mmCIF file of N, CA and C in Angstrom:
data_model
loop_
_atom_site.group_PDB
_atom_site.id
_atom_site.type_symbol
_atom_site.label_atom_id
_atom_site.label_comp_id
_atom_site.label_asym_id
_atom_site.label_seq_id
_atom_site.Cartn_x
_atom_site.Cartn_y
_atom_site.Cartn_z
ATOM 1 N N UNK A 1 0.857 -1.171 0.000
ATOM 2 C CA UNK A 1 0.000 0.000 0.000
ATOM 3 C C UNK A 1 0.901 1.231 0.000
ATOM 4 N N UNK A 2 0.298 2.273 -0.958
ATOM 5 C CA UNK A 2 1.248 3.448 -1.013
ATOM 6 C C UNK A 2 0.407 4.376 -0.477
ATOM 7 N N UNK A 3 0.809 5.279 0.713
ATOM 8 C CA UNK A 3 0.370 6.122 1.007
ATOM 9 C C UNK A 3 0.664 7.568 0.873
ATOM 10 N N UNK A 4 -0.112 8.458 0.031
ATOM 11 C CA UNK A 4 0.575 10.143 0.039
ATOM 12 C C UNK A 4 -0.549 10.913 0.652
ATOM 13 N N UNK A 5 0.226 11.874 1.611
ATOM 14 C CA UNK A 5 -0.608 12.977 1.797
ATOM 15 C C UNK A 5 -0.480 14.423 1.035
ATOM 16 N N UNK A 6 -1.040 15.449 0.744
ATOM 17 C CA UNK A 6 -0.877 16.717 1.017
ATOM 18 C C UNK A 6 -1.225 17.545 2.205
ATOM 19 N N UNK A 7 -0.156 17.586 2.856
ATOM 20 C CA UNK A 7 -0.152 18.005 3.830
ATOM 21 C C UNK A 7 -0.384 19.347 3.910
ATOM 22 N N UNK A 8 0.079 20.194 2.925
ATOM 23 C CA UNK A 8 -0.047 21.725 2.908
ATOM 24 C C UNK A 8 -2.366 22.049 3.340
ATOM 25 N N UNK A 9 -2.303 20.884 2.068
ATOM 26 C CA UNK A 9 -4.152 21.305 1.797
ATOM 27 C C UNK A 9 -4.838 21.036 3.216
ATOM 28 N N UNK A 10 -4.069 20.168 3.996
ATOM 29 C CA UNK A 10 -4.984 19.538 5.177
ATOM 30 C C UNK A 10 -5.769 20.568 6.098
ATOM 31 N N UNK A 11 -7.235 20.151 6.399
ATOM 32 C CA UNK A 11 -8.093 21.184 6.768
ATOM 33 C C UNK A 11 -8.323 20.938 8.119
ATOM 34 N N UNK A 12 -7.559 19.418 8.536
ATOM 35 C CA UNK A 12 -7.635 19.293 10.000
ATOM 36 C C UNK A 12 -8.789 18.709 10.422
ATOM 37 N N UNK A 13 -9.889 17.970 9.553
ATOM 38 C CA UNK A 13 -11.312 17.845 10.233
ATOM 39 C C UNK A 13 -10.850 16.522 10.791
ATOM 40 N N UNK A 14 -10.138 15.537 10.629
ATOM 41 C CA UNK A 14 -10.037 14.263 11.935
ATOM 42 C C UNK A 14 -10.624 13.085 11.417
ATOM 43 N N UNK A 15 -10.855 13.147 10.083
ATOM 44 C CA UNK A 15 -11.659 11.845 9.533
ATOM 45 C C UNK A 15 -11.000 10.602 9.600
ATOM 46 N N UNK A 16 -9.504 11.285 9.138
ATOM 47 C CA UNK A 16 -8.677 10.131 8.910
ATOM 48 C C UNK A 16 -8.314 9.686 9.836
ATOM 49 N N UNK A 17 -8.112 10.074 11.091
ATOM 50 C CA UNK A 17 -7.897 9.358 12.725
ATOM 51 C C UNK A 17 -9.046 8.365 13.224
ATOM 52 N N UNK A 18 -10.071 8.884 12.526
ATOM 53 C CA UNK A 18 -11.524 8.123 13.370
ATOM 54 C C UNK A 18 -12.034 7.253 12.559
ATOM 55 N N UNK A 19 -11.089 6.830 10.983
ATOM 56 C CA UNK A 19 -11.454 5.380 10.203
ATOM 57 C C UNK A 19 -9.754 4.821 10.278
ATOM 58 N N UNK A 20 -9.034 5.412 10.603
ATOM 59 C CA UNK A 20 -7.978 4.689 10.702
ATOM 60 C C UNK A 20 -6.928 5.072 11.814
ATOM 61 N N UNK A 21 -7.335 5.147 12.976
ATOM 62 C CA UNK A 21 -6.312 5.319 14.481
ATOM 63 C C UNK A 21 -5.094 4.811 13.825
ATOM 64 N N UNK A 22 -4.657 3.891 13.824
ATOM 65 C CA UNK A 22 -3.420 3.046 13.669
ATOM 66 C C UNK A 22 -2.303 3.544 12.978
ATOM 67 N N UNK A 23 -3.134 4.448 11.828
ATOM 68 C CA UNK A 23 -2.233 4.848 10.744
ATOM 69 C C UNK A 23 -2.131 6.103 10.861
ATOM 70 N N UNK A 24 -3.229 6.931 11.077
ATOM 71 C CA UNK A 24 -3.368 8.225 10.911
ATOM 72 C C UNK A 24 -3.495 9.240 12.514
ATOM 73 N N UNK A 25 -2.774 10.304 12.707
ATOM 74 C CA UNK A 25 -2.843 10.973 14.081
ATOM 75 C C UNK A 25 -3.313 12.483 13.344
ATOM 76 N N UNK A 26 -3.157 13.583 13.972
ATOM 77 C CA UNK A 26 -3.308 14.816 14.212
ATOM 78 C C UNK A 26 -2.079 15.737 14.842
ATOM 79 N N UNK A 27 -1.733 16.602 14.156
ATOM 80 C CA UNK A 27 -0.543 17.590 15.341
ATOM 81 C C UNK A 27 -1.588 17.947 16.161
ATOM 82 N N UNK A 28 -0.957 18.184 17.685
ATOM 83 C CA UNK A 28 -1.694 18.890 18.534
ATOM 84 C C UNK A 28 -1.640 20.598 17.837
ATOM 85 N N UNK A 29 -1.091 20.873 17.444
ATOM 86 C CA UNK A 29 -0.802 22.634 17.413
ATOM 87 C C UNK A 29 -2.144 23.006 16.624
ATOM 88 N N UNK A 30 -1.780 22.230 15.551
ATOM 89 C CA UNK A 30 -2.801 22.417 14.069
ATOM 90 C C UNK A 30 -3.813 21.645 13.732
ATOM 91 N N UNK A 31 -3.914 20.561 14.284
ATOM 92 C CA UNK A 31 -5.074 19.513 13.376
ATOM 93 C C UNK A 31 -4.284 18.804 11.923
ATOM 94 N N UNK A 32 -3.353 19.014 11.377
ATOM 95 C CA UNK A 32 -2.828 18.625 10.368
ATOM 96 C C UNK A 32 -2.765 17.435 10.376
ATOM 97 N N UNK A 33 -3.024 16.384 9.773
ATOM 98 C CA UNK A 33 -2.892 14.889 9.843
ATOM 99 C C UNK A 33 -1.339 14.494 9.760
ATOM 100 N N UNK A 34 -1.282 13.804 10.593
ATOM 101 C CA UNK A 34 0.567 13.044 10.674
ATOM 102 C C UNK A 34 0.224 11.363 10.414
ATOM 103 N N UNK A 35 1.250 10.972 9.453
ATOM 104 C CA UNK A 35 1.015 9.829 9.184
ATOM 105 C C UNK A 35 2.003 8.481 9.565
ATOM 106 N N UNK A 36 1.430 8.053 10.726
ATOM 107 C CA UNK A 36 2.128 6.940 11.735
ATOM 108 C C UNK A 36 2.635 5.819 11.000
ATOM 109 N N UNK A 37 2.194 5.150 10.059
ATOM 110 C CA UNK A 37 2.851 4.389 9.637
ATOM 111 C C UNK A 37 2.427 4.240 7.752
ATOM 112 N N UNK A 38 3.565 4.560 7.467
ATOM 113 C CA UNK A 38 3.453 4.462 5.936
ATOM 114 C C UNK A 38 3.398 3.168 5.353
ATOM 115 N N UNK A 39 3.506 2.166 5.738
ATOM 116 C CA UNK A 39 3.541 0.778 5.244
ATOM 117 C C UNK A 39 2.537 0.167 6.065
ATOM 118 N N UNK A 40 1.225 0.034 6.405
ATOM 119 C CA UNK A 40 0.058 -0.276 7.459
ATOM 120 C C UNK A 40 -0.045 -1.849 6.982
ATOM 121 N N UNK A 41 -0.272 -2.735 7.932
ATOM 122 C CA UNK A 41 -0.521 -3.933 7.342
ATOM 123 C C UNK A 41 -2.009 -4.204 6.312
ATOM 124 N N UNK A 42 -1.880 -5.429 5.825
ATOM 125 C CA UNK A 42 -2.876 -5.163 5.001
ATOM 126 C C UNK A 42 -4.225 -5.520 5.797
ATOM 127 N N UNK A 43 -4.230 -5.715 7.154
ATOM 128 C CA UNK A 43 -5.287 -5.609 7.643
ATOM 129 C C UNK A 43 -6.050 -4.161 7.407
ATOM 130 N N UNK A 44 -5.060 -3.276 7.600
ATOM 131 C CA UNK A 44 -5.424 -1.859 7.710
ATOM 132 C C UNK A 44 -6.397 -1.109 6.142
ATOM 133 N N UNK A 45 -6.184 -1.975 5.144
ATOM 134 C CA UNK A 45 -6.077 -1.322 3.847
ATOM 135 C C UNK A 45 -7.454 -0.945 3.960
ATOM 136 N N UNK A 46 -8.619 -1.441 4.237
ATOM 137 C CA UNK A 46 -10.078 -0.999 3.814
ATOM 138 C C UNK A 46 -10.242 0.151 4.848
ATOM 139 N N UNK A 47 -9.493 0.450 6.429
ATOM 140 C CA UNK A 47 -9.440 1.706 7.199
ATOM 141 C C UNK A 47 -8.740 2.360 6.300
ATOM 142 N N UNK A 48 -7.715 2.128 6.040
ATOM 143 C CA UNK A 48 -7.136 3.398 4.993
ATOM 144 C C UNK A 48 -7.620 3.623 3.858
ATOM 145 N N UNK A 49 -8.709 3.061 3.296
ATOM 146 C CA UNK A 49 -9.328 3.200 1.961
ATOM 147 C C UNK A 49 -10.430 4.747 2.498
ATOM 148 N N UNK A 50 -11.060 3.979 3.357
ATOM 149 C CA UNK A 50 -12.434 4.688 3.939
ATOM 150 C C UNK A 50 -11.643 5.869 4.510
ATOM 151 N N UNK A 51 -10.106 6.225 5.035
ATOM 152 C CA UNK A 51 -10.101 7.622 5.634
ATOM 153 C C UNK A 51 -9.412 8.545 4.614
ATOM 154 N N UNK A 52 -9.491 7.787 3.455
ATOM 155 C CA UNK A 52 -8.845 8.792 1.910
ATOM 156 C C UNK A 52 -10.430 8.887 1.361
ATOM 157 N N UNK A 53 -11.277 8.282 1.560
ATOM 158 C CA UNK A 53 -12.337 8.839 1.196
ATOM 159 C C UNK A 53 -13.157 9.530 1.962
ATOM 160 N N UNK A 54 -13.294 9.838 2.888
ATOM 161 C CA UNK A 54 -13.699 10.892 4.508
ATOM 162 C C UNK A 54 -13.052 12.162 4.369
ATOM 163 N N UNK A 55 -11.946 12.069 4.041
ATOM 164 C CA UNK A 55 -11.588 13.172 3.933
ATOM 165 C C UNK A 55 -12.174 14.372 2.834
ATOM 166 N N UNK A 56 -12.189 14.864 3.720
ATOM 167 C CA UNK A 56 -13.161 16.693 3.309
ATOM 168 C C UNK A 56 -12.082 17.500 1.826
ATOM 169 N N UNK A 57 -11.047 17.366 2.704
ATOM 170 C CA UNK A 57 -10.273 17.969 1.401
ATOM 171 C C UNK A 57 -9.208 17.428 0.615
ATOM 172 N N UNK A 58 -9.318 16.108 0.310
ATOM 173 C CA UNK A 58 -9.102 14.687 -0.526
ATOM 174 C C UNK A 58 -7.359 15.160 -0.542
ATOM 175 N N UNK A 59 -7.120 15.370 0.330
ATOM 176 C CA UNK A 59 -5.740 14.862 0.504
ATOM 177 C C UNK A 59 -4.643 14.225 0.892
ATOM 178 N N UNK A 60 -5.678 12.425 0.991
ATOM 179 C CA UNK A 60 -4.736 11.677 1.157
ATOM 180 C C UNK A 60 -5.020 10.411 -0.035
ATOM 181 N N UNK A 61 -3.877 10.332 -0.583
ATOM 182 C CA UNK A 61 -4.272 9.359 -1.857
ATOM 183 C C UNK A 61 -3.518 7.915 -1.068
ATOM 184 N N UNK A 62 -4.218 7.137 -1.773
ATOM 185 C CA UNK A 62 -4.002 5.633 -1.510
ATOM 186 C C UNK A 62 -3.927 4.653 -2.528
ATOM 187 N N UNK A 63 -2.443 3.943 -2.538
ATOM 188 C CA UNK A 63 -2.779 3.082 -3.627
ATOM 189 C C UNK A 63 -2.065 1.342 -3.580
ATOM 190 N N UNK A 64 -3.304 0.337 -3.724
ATOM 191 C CA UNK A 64 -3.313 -0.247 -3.139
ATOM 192 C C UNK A 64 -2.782 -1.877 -3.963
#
């Protein structure tokens, strides 16, 4: 699984933490999504599918 963010676009809404904890966090300062593990097992792949599609301002691509 390949994971990219744009981090610049990130709007901070938290989607991607609340379909995929494991992979995906938040800075405390900003809300900006930080991404915990770039290689997620493939258990993870359908949470990481669903928090590239949650996201408000489609900036995390996934490819699987």
């Amino acid at each position: 699984m390949d994971i990219s963010i744009d981090f610049d676009k990130c709007c901070g809404a938290g989607q991607c933490v609340l379909a995929a904890p494991e992979v995906f966090d938040q800075r405390d300062e900003d809300g900006v999504v930080v991404l915990l593990d770039d290689n997620p097992p493939a258990g993870q792949t359908e949470n990481v599918v669903q928090a590239a599609a949650a996201c408000p301002a489609a900036v995390i691509q996934v490819r699987v």
